[in-house]
mmCIF file of C-alpha atoms in Angstrom:
data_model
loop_
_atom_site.group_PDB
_atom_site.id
_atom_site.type_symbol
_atom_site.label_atom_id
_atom_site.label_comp_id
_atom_site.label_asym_id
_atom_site.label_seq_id
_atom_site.Cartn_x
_atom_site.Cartn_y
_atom_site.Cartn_z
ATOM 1 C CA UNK D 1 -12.766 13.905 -25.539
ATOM 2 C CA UNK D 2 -13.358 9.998 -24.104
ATOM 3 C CA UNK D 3 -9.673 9.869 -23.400
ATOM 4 C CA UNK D 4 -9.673 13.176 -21.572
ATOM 5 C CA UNK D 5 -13.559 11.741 -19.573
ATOM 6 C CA UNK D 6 -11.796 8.530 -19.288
ATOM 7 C CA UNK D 7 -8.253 10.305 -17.430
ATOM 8 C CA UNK D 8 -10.052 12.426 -15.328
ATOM 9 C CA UNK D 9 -11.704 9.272 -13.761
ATOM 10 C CA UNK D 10 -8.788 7.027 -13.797
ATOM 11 C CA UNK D 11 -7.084 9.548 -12.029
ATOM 12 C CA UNK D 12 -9.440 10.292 -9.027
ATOM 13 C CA UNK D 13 -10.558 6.466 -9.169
ATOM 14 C CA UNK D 14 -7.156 6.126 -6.829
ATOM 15 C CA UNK D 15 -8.874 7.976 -3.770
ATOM 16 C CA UNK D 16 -12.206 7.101 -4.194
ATOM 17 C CA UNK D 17 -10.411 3.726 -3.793
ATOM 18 C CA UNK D 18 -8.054 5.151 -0.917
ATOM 19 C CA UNK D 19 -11.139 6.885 1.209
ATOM 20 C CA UNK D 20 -13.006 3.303 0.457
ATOM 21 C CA UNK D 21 -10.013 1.675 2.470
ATOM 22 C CA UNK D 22 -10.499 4.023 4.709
ATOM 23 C CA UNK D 23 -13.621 3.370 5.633
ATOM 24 C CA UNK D 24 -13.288 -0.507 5.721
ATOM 25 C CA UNK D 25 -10.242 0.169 8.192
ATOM 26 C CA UNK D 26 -12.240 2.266 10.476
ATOM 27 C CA UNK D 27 -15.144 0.134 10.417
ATOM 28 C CA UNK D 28 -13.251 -2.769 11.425
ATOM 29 C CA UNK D 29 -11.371 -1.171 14.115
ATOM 30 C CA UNK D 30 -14.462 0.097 15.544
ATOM 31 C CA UNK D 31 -17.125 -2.678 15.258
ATOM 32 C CA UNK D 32 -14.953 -5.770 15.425
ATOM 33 C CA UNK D 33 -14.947 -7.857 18.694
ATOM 34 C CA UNK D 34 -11.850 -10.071 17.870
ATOM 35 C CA UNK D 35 -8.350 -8.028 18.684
ATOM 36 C CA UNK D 36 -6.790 -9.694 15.388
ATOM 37 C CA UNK D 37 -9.549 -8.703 13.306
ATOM 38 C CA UNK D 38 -9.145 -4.552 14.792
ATOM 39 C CA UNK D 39 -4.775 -5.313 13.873
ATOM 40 C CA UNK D 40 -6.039 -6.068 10.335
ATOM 41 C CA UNK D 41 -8.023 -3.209 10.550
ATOM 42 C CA UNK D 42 -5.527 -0.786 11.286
ATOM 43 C CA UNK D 43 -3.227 -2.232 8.730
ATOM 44 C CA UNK D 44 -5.705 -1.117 5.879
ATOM 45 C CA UNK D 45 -6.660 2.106 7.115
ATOM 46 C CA UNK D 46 -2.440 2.520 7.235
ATOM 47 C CA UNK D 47 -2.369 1.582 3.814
ATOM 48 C CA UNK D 48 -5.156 3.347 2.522
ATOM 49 C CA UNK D 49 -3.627 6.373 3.885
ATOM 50 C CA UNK D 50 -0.021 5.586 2.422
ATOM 51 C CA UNK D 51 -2.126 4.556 -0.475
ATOM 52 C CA UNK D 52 -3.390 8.754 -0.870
ATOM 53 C CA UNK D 53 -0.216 10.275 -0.820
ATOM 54 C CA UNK D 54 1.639 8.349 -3.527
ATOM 55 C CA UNK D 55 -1.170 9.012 -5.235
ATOM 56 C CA UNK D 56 -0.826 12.260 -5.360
ATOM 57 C CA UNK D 57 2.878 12.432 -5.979
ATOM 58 C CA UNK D 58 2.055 10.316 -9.707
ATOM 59 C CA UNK D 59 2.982 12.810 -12.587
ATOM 60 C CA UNK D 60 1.403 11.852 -16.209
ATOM 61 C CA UNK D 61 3.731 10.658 -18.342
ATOM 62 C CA UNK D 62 6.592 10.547 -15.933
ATOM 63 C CA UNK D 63 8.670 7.446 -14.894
ATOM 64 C CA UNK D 64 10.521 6.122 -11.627
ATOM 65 C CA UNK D 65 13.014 8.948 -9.777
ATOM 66 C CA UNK D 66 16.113 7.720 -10.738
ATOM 67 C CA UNK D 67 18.126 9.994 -12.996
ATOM 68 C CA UNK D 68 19.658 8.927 -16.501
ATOM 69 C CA UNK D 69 22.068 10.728 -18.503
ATOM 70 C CA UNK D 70 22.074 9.292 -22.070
ATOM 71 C CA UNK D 71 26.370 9.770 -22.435
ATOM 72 C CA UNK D 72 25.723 7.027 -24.760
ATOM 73 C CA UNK D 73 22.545 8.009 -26.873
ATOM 74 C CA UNK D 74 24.164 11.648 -27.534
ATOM 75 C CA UNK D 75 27.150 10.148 -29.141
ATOM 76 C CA UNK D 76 25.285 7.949 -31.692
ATOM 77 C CA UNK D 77 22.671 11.012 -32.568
ATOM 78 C CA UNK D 78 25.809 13.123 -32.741
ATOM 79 C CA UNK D 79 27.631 10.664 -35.001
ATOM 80 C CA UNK D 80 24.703 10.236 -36.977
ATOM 81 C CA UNK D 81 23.740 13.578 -38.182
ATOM 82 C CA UNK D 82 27.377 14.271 -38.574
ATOM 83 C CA UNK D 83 27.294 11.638 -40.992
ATOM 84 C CA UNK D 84 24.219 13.775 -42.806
ATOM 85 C CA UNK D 85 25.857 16.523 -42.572
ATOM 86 C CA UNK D 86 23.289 18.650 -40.051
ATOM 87 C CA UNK D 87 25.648 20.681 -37.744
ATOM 88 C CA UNK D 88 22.792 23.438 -36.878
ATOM 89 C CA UNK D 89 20.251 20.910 -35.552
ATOM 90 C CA UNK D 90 23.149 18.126 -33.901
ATOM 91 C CA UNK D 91 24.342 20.776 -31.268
ATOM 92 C CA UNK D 92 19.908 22.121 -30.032
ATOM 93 C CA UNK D 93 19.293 18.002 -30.079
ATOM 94 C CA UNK D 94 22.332 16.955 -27.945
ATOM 95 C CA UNK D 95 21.566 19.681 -25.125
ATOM 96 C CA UNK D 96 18.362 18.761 -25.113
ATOM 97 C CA UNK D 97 19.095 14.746 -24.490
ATOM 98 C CA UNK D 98 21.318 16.539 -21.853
ATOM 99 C CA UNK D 99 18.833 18.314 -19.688
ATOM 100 C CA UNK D 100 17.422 16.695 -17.123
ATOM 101 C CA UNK D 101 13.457 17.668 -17.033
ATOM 102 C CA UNK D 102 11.286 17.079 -13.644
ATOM 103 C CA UNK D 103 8.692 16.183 -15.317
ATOM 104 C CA UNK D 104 9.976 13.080 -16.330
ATOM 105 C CA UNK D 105 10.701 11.844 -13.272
ATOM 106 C CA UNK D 106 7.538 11.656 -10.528
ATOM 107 C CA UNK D 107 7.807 13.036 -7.554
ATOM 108 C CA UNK D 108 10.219 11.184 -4.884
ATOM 109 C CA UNK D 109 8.994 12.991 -1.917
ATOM 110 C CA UNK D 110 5.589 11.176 -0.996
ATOM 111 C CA UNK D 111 7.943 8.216 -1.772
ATOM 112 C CA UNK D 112 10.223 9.051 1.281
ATOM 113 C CA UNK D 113 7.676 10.027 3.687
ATOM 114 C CA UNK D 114 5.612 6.816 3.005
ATOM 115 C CA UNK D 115 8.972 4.501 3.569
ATOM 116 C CA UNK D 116 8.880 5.714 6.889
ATOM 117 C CA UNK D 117 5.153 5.374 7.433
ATOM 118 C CA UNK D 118 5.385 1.636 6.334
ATOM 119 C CA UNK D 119 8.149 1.035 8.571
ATOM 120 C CA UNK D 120 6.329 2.788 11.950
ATOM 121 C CA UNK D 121 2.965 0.519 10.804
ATOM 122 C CA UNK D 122 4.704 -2.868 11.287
ATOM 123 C CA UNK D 123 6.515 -1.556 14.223
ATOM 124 C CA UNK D 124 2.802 -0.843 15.638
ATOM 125 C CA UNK D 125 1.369 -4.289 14.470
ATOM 126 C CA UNK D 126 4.364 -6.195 15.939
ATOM 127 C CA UNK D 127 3.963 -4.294 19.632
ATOM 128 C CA UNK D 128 0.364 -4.874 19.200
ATOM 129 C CA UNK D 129 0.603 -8.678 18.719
ATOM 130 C CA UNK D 130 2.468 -8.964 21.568
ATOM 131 C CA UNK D 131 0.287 -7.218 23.666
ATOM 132 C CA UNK D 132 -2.341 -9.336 22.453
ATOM 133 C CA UNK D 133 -0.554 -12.658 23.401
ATOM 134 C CA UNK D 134 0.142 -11.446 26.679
ATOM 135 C CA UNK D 135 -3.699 -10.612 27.050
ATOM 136 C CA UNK D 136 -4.692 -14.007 25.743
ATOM 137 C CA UNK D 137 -2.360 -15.821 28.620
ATOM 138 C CA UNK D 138 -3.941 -13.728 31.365
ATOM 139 C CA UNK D 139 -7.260 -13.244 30.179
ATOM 140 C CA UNK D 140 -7.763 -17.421 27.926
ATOM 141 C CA UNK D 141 -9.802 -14.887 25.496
ATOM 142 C CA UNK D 142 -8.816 -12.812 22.484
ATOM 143 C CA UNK D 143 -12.702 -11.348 22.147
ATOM 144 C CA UNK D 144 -13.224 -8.410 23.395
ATOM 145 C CA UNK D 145 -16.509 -8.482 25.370
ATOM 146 C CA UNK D 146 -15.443 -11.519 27.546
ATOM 147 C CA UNK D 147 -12.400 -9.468 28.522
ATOM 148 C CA UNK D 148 -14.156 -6.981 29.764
ATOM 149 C CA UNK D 149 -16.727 -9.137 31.160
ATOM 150 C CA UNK D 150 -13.871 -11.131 33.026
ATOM 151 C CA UNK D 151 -11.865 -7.519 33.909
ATOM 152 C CA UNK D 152 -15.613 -6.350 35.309
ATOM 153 C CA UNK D 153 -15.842 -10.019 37.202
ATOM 154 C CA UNK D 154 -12.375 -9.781 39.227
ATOM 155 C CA UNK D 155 -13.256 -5.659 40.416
ATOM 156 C CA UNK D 156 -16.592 -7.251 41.743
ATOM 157 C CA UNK D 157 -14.657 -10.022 43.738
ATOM 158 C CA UNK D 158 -11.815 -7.661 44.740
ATOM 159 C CA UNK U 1 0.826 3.452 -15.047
ATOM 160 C CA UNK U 2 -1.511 1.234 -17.452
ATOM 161 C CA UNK U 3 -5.028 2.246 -16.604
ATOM 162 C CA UNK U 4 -6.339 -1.555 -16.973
ATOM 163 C CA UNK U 5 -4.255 -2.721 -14.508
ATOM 164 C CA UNK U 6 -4.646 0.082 -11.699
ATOM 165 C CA UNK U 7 -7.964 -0.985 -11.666
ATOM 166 C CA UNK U 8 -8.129 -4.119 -11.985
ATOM 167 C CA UNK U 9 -5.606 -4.025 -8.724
ATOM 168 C CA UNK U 10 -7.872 -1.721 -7.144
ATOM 169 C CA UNK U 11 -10.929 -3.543 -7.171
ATOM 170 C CA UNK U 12 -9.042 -6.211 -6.228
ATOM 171 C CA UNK U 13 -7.810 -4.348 -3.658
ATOM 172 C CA UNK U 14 -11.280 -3.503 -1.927
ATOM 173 C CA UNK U 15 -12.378 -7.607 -2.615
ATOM 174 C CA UNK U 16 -8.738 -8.625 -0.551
ATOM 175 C CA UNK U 17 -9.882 -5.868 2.396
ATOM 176 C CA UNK U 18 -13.260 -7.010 2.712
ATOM 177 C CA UNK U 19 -12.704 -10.779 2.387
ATOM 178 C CA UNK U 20 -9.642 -10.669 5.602
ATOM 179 C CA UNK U 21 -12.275 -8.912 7.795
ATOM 180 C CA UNK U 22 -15.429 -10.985 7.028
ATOM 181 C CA UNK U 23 -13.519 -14.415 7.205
ATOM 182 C CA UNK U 24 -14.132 -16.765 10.358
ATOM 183 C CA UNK U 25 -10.994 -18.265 10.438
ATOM 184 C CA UNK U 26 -8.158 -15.846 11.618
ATOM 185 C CA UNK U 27 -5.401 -18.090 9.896
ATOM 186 C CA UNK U 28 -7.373 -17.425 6.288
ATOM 187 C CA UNK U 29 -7.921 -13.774 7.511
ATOM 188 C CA UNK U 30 -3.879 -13.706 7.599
ATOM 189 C CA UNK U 31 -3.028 -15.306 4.443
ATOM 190 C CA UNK U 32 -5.527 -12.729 2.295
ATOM 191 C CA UNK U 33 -4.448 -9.833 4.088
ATOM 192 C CA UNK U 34 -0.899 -10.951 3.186
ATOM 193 C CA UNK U 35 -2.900 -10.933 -0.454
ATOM 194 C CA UNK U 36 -3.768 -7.977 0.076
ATOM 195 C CA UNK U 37 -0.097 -6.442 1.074
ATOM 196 C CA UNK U 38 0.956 -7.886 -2.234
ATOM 197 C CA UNK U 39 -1.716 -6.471 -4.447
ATOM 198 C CA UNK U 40 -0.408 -3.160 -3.592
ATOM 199 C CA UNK U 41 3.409 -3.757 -3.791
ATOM 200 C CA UNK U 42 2.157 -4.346 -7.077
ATOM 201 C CA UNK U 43 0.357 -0.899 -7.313
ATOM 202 C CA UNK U 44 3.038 0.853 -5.830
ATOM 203 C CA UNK U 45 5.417 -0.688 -8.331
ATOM 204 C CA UNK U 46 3.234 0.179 -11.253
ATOM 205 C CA UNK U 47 2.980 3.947 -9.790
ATOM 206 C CA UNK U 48 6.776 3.928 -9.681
ATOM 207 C CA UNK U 49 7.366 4.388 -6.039
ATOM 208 C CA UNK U 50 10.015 1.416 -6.290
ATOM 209 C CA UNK U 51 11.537 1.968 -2.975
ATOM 210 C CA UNK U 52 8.176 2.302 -1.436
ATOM 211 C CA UNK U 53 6.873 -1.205 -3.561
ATOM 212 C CA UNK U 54 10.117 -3.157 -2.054
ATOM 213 C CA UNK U 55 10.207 -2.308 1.336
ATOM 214 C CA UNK U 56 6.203 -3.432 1.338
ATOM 215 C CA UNK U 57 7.292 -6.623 -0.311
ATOM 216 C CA UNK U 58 9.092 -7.631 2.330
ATOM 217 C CA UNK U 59 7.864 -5.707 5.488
ATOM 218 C CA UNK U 60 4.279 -5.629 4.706
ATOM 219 C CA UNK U 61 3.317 -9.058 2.580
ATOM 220 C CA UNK U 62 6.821 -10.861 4.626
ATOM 221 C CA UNK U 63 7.152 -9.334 8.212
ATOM 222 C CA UNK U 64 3.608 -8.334 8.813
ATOM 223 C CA UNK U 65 1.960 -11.920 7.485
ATOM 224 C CA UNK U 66 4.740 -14.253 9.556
ATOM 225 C CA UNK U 67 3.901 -12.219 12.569
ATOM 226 C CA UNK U 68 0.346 -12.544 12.372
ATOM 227 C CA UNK U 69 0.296 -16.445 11.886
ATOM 228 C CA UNK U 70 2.757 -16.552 14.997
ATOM 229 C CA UNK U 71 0.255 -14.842 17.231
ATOM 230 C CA UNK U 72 -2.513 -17.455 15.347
ATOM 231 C CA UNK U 73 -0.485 -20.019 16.184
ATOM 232 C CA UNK U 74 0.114 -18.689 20.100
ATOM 233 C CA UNK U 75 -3.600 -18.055 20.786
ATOM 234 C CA UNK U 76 -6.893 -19.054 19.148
ATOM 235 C CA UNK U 77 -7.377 -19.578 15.196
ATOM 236 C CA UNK U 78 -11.410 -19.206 15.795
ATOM 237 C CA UNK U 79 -12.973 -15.647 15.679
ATOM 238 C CA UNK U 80 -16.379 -14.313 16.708
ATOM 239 C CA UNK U 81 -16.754 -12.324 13.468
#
């Protein structure tokens, strides 16, 4: 009963943690007056999304996609019980070390989708750096108030 | 994954996020949120997304952190908030 209580919140502790990311992300991009500061932002709130749906491709029990096939382990149990002298049991326990189950194995497609997210993010952050070095050469100011202050000060002159 | 550790990364996790945004100094903002990036390389490892965990390793907690010093280190290091 306290393992099953103590599952259930384990395994919705990952998005509580993922929408609390979120949230930090969001706040940052919207409150924050320093450009770096929103970048770091909107790295989080990437993450904390990319965060949600591996989250929800994590099977109980299972381990990493990659396939094994045991050649080796089905020989020795094979050996063994003919050296016991089972034949009815040897042949049910070798096709079942054969078999490949799913639900051993979590699910690789959130995986997939995710590798390209990742990628796209620091794509995004690099472009946005250098947009934000270019501002700071025209502009002496990374905050964002006194750019708009100075962008406000040159329409009133021109 | 070991229950422990997933949330011992997580809280972690939230500390890392919080401490990069509140921090005056952009370089030390950089450096944790490269903290941060790590923190869930390891999470994704534990999860078993593998391929996902590697390719944060070194894009997110590599790319993303040397990029952000370089801008640091082109502009200002001193922040507002």
């Amino acid at each position: 009963m306290s393992e099953i209580t103590s599952q259930y919140l384990i395994d919705h502790f990952n998005f509580w943690v993922a929408v609390v990311l979120m949230m930090i992300g969001l706040y940052a991009m919207i409150t924050k007056n320093n450009l770096i500061k929103k970048l770091i932002g909107m790295s989080i709130f990437q993450t904390a999304i990319i965060l949600f749906y591996v989250s929800a491709g994590v099977k109980e029990g299972a381990t990493i996609p990659i396939l094994e096939h045991h050649v080796a382990e089905t020989e020795q149990v094979e050996a063994g019980e003919h050296a016991e002298g089972h034949s009815t049991t040897k042949a049910s326990s070798s096709h079942e070390v054969h078999a490949i189950n799913p639900d051993d194995y979590s699910n690789p497609l959130p995986h997939v989708l995710m590798l390209t997210a990742i990628v796209v993010g620091v794509a995004t952050l690099g472009v946005a750096l250098a947009v934000s070095q270019v501002i700071y050469k025209n502009y002496g100011t990374l905050e964002e108030d006194e750019i708009l202050a100075k962008i406000k000060a040159a329409e009133n002159d021109g | 994954m070991i229950w422990q550790f997933d949330i011992i990364i997580l809280i972690f996790l939230v500390i890392t996020a919080v401490i990069s945004l509140r921090v005056k100094d952009l370089l030390a903002a950089s450096m944790v949120f490269g903290t941060y990036s790590f923190l869930i390389c390891l999470l994704w490892a534990g999860m078993g997304a593998v391929d996902v965990a590697f390719t944060e390793a070194t894009v997110g907690a590599g790319i993303s952190a040397v990029i952000l010093i370089a801008t640091v280190y082109n502009t200002r290091r001193d922040s507002s908030d």
